[in-house]
PDB file of C-alpha atoms in Angstrom:
ATOM      1  CA  MET A   3       0.000   0.000   0.000  1.00 49.00           C
ATOM      2  CA  ARG A   4       2.855   2.391   0.804  1.00 49.00           C
ATOM      3  CA  PHE A   5       4.392   1.653  -2.592  1.00 41.00           C
ATOM      4  CA  VAL A   6       1.142   2.445  -4.409  1.00 40.00           C
ATOM      5  CA  ARG A   7       0.786   5.680  -2.466  1.00 43.00           C
ATOM      6  CA  ALA A   8       4.392   6.640  -3.253  1.00 44.00           C
ATOM      7  CA  VAL A   9       3.853   5.933  -6.950  1.00 42.00           C
ATOM      8  CA  LEU A  10       0.643   7.999  -7.010  1.00 42.00           C
ATOM      9  CA  VAL A  11       2.338  10.924  -5.241  1.00 42.00           C
ATOM     10  CA  GLY A  12       5.274  10.676  -7.662  1.00 45.00           C
ATOM     11  CA  MET A  13       2.941  10.695 -10.654  1.00 44.00           C
ATOM     12  CA  TRP A  14       1.048  13.678  -9.227  1.00 43.00           C
ATOM     13  CA  VAL A  15       4.268  15.652  -8.660  1.00 43.00           C
ATOM     14  CA  ALA A  16       5.632  14.762 -12.102  1.00 44.00           C
ATOM     15  CA  GLY A  17       2.364  15.811 -13.675  1.00 45.00           C
ATOM     16  CA  THR A  18       2.145  19.145 -11.858  1.00 41.00           C
ATOM     17  CA  VAL A  19       5.729  20.369 -12.249  1.00 43.00           C
ATOM     18  CA  PRO A  20       5.236  21.345 -15.916  1.00 46.00           C
ATOM     19  CA  VAL A  21       1.906  22.945 -15.026  1.00 45.00           C
ATOM     20  CA  LEU A  22       3.517  24.966 -12.214  1.00 45.00           C
ATOM     21  CA  ALA A  23       6.284  26.133 -14.551  1.00 49.00           C
ATOM     22  CA  GLN A  24       3.713  27.292 -17.087  1.00 55.00           C
ATOM     23  CA  ASP A  25       1.837  29.238 -14.384  1.00 70.00           C
ATOM     24  CA  ALA A  26       4.838  31.572 -14.090  1.00 86.00           C
ATOM     25  CA  ARG A  27       5.297  34.403 -16.571  1.00 93.00           C
ATOM     26  CA  PRO A  28       7.459  33.213 -19.491  1.00 97.00           C
ATOM     27  CA  ASP A  29      10.853  34.850 -19.952  1.00 97.00           C
ATOM     28  CA  ALA A  30      10.483  34.918 -23.752  1.00 98.00           C
ATOM     29  CA  ARG A  31       8.286  33.862 -26.674  1.00 97.00           C
ATOM     30  CA  MET A  32       9.320  32.032 -29.807  1.00 97.00           C
ATOM     31  CA  GLU A  33       8.015  30.761 -33.123  1.00 97.00           C
ATOM     32  CA  PHE A  34       9.589  28.726 -35.887  1.00 95.00           C
ATOM     33  CA  SER A  35       8.778  26.771 -39.011  1.00 96.00           C
ATOM     34  CA  GLY A  36      10.560  24.141 -41.056  1.00 94.00           C
ATOM     35  CA  PHE A  37      10.397  20.641 -42.432  1.00 92.00           C
ATOM     36  CA  SER A  38      11.093  17.098 -41.301  1.00 89.00           C
ATOM     37  CA  VAL A  39      11.997  13.983 -43.314  1.00 91.00           C
ATOM     38  CA  GLY A  40      12.798  10.494 -42.136  1.00 88.00           C
ATOM     39  CA  LEU A  41      13.272   6.845 -42.898  1.00 87.00           C
ATOM     40  CA  LEU A  42      14.270   5.153 -39.612  1.00 82.00           C
ATOM     41  CA  LEU A  43      16.438   8.188 -38.806  1.00 85.00           C
ATOM     42  CA  GLY A  44      14.869  11.596 -39.295  1.00 86.00           C
ATOM     43  CA  TYR A  45      16.170  15.093 -39.884  1.00 90.00           C
ATOM     44  CA  SER A  46      14.468  18.421 -39.188  1.00 90.00           C
ATOM     45  CA  GLN A  47      15.491  21.931 -40.183  1.00 95.00           C
ATOM     46  CA  GLY A  48      13.923  25.365 -39.813  1.00 96.00           C
ATOM     47  CA  GLN A  49      14.143  29.045 -38.957  1.00 96.00           C
ATOM     48  CA  GLY A  50      12.543  31.049 -36.191  1.00 96.00           C
ATOM     49  CA  THR A  51      12.340  34.155 -34.060  1.00 97.00           C
ATOM     50  CA  LEU A  52      12.826  34.586 -30.316  1.00 97.00           C
ATOM     51  CA  VAL A  53      11.344  37.637 -28.569  1.00 97.00           C
ATOM     52  CA  PHE A  54      13.338  38.290 -25.382  1.00 96.00           C
ATOM     53  CA  GLN A  55      13.414  41.533 -23.397  1.00 94.00           C
ATOM     54  CA  ASP A  56      11.579  43.450 -26.148  1.00 93.00           C
ATOM     55  CA  ARG A  57      14.102  42.388 -28.813  1.00 94.00           C
ATOM     56  CA  GLN A  58      13.804  39.883 -31.656  1.00 95.00           C
ATOM     57  CA  TYR A  59      16.544  37.326 -32.293  1.00 96.00           C
ATOM     58  CA  ARG A  60      16.556  35.078 -35.343  1.00 96.00           C
ATOM     59  CA  PHE A  61      17.676  31.481 -34.962  1.00 96.00           C
ATOM     60  CA  SER A  62      18.110  28.253 -36.895  1.00 96.00           C
ATOM     61  CA  VAL A  63      16.819  24.862 -35.776  1.00 95.00           C
ATOM     62  CA  SER A  64      18.078  21.438 -36.805  1.00 95.00           C
ATOM     63  CA  GLY A  65      17.528  18.051 -35.282  1.00 89.00           C
ATOM     64  CA  LEU A  66      17.659  14.297 -35.488  1.00 85.00           C
ATOM     65  CA  LYS A  67      14.962  11.787 -34.562  1.00 81.00           C
ATOM     66  CA  VAL A  68      15.091   8.029 -34.231  1.00 79.00           C
ATOM     67  CA  ALA A  69      12.425   5.492 -35.231  1.00 77.00           C
ATOM     68  CA  THR A  70      10.665   7.818 -37.649  1.00 80.00           C
ATOM     69  CA  VAL A  71       9.329   7.669 -41.191  1.00 82.00           C
ATOM     70  CA  GLY A  72       7.674  10.313 -43.343  1.00 86.00           C
ATOM     71  CA  ILE A  73       7.883  13.896 -44.513  1.00 89.00           C
ATOM     72  CA  SER A  74       6.135  16.888 -42.991  1.00 90.00           C
ATOM     73  CA  GLN A  75       6.095  20.631 -42.783  1.00 91.00           C
ATOM     74  CA  LEU A  76       5.917  22.035 -39.266  1.00 87.00           C
ATOM     75  CA  SER A  77       5.360  25.291 -37.453  1.00 92.00           C
ATOM     76  CA  ALA A  78       5.432  25.964 -33.736  1.00 92.00           C
ATOM     77  CA  VAL A  79       4.855  28.747 -31.241  1.00 95.00           C
ATOM     78  CA  GLY A  80       5.923  28.584 -27.663  1.00 95.00           C
ATOM     79  CA  GLN A  81       6.972  30.042 -24.376  1.00 97.00           C
ATOM     80  CA  VAL A  82      10.504  30.031 -23.010  1.00 97.00           C
ATOM     81  CA  TYR A  83      11.220  29.647 -19.295  1.00 97.00           C
ATOM     82  CA  ARG A  84      14.414  29.961 -17.212  1.00 96.00           C
ATOM     83  CA  LEU A  85      16.068  32.187 -19.827  1.00 97.00           C
ATOM     84  CA  ARG A  86      18.284  34.774 -18.115  1.00 96.00           C
ATOM     85  CA  ASP A  87      20.653  35.600 -20.989  1.00 96.00           C
ATOM     86  CA  VAL A  88      19.925  35.321 -24.712  1.00 96.00           C
ATOM     87  CA  ALA A  89      23.123  33.270 -25.148  1.00 95.00           C
ATOM     88  CA  ASP A  90      21.569  30.524 -22.985  1.00 96.00           C
ATOM     89  CA  PHE A  91      18.828  29.996 -25.591  1.00 97.00           C
ATOM     90  CA  ALA A  92      21.229  28.381 -28.048  1.00 96.00           C
ATOM     91  CA  GLY A  93      22.065  24.747 -27.420  1.00 95.00           C
ATOM     92  CA  ARG A  94      20.879  21.174 -27.673  1.00 95.00           C
ATOM     93  CA  TYR A  95      17.332  20.444 -26.510  1.00 91.00           C
ATOM     94  CA  VAL A  96      16.147  16.907 -25.786  1.00 86.00           C
ATOM     95  CA  SER A  97      12.748  15.309 -25.683  1.00 75.00           C
ATOM     96  CA  ALA A  98      11.165  11.875 -25.695  1.00 56.00           C
ATOM     97  CA  GLU A  99       8.312  11.858 -28.149  1.00 57.00           C
ATOM     98  CA  GLY A 100       6.036   9.839 -30.283  1.00 54.00           C
ATOM     99  CA  GLY A 101       3.326  10.754 -32.672  1.00 58.00           C
ATOM    100  CA  LEU A 102       1.451  10.179 -35.880  1.00 52.00           C
ATOM    101  CA  THR A 103       0.607  12.814 -38.462  1.00 53.00           C
ATOM    102  CA  VAL A 104      -1.570  11.987 -41.449  1.00 58.00           C
ATOM    103  CA  PHE A 105      -2.125  15.147 -43.505  1.00 57.00           C
ATOM    104  CA  GLN A 106      -2.485  17.411 -40.452  1.00 57.00           C
ATOM    105  CA  GLY A 107      -1.513  16.974 -36.815  1.00 65.00           C
ATOM    106  CA  GLY A 108       0.619  18.331 -34.020  1.00 71.00           C
ATOM    107  CA  GLY A 109       0.363  18.954 -30.321  1.00 76.00           C
ATOM    108  CA  PRO A 110       2.298  20.125 -27.291  1.00 82.00           C
ATOM    109  CA  ALA A 111       5.969  19.439 -26.610  1.00 83.00           C
ATOM    110  CA  MET A 112       8.342  20.279 -23.772  1.00 88.00           C
ATOM    111  CA  LEU A 113      12.098  20.461 -24.386  1.00 89.00           C
ATOM    112  CA  ARG A 114      15.001  21.415 -22.124  1.00 93.00           C
ATOM    113  CA  ASN A 115      18.613  22.299 -22.887  1.00 94.00           C
ATOM    114  CA  GLU A 116      21.809  21.775 -20.899  1.00 93.00           C
ATOM    115  CA  LYS A 117      21.528  25.278 -19.386  1.00 95.00           C
ATOM    116  CA  GLY A 118      18.079  24.566 -17.949  1.00 94.00           C
ATOM    117  CA  VAL A 119      16.164  26.659 -20.490  1.00 96.00           C
ATOM    118  CA  THR A 120      12.759  25.049 -21.046  1.00 94.00           C
ATOM    119  CA  LEU A 121      10.566  25.382 -24.132  1.00 93.00           C
ATOM    120  CA  TYR A 122       6.829  24.699 -24.054  1.00 93.00           C
ATOM    121  CA  LEU A 123       5.771  24.407 -27.688  1.00 89.00           C
ATOM    122  CA  GLN A 124       2.490  24.014 -29.472  1.00 90.00           C
ATOM    123  CA  ASN A 125       3.217  22.684 -32.938  1.00 84.00           C
ATOM    124  CA  ALA A 126       1.271  21.967 -36.084  1.00 84.00           C
ATOM    125  CA  GLN A 127       2.392  19.530 -38.766  1.00 83.00           C
ATOM    126  CA  LEU A 128       1.233  19.006 -42.314  1.00 84.00           C
ATOM    127  CA  GLY A 129       2.199  15.830 -44.168  1.00 82.00           C
ATOM    128  CA  LEU A 130       2.771  12.193 -43.262  1.00 80.00           C
ATOM    129  CA  ASP A 131       4.976  11.379 -40.276  1.00 78.00           C
ATOM    130  CA  LEU A 132       5.212   8.502 -37.795  1.00 77.00           C
ATOM    131  CA  THR A 133       7.661   8.875 -34.920  1.00 73.00           C
ATOM    132  CA  LEU A 134       8.073   6.238 -32.216  1.00 74.00           C
ATOM    133  CA  GLY A 135      11.349   7.382 -30.638  1.00 68.00           C
ATOM    134  CA  GLY A 136      12.862  10.493 -29.191  1.00 71.00           C
ATOM    135  CA  GLY A 137      15.272  12.991 -30.532  1.00 76.00           C
ATOM    136  CA  GLY A 138      16.732  16.386 -30.069  1.00 82.00           C
ATOM    137  CA  LEU A 139      16.935  19.848 -31.519  1.00 88.00           C
ATOM    138  CA  SER A 140      19.898  22.135 -31.858  1.00 95.00           C
ATOM    139  CA  ILE A 141      19.199  25.851 -31.800  1.00 95.00           C
ATOM    140  CA  VAL A 142      21.787  28.300 -33.097  1.00 96.00           C
ATOM    141  CA  LEU A 143      21.291  32.045 -32.828  1.00 96.00           C
ATOM    142  CA  ASP A 144      21.945  33.712 -36.163  1.00 93.00           C
ATOM    143  CA  PRO A 145      25.104  35.780 -36.011  1.00 88.00           C
ATOM    144  CA  ALA A 146      24.126  39.415 -35.867  1.00 72.00           C
ATOM    145  CA  ASP A 147      25.747  42.433 -34.283  1.00 46.00           C
ATOM    146  CA  GLU A 148      22.464  43.978 -33.166  1.00 54.00           C
ATOM    147  CA  PRO A 149      19.105  42.324 -32.383  1.00 55.00           C
ATOM    148  CA  THR A 150      16.127  43.689 -34.294  1.00 59.00           C
ATOM    149  CA  PRO A 151      13.284  45.461 -32.452  1.00 64.00           C
ATOM    150  CA  PRO A 152       9.968  43.590 -32.444  1.00 63.00           C
ATOM    151  CA  ALA A 153       7.404  44.338 -35.121  1.00 60.00           C
ATOM    152  CA  GLY A 154       5.114  47.191 -34.143  1.00 61.00           C
ATOM    153  CA  ALA A 155       7.641  48.683 -31.714  1.00 58.00           C
ATOM    154  CA  GLY A 156       7.970  52.413 -32.121  1.00 54.00           C
TER     155      GLY A 156
END
């Protein structure tokens, strides 16, 4: 009985930690789009924009997935947590995932990098894609001397 109770408490805590993190104000917002192809091993690539401290930063995304087959176009928007410096945004993000897209699909995803930066994404996919394994994303900030102000900023 103690074991069952411990497992239930553990599941409750694991299920509420992401919810608690999302209750806090995000440090930044992001959006990106790209494509994904795969046959056992998959590859994804795209471009996006991070809005952090009233500045826009462009970035590139690339990634590998395992146990995947298909081709799809994707777009995602999300919130960024635990981002203190824009340089911490770049890095390798990991996630365990699985999913099926036939023509149109998507859903939520949570990824975390080695610096503790956490992304909560809502993505949409168009195409045919079956993924049974996990993978990772690498984000690289585009080299630029000066960040661009956000659209609509005066």
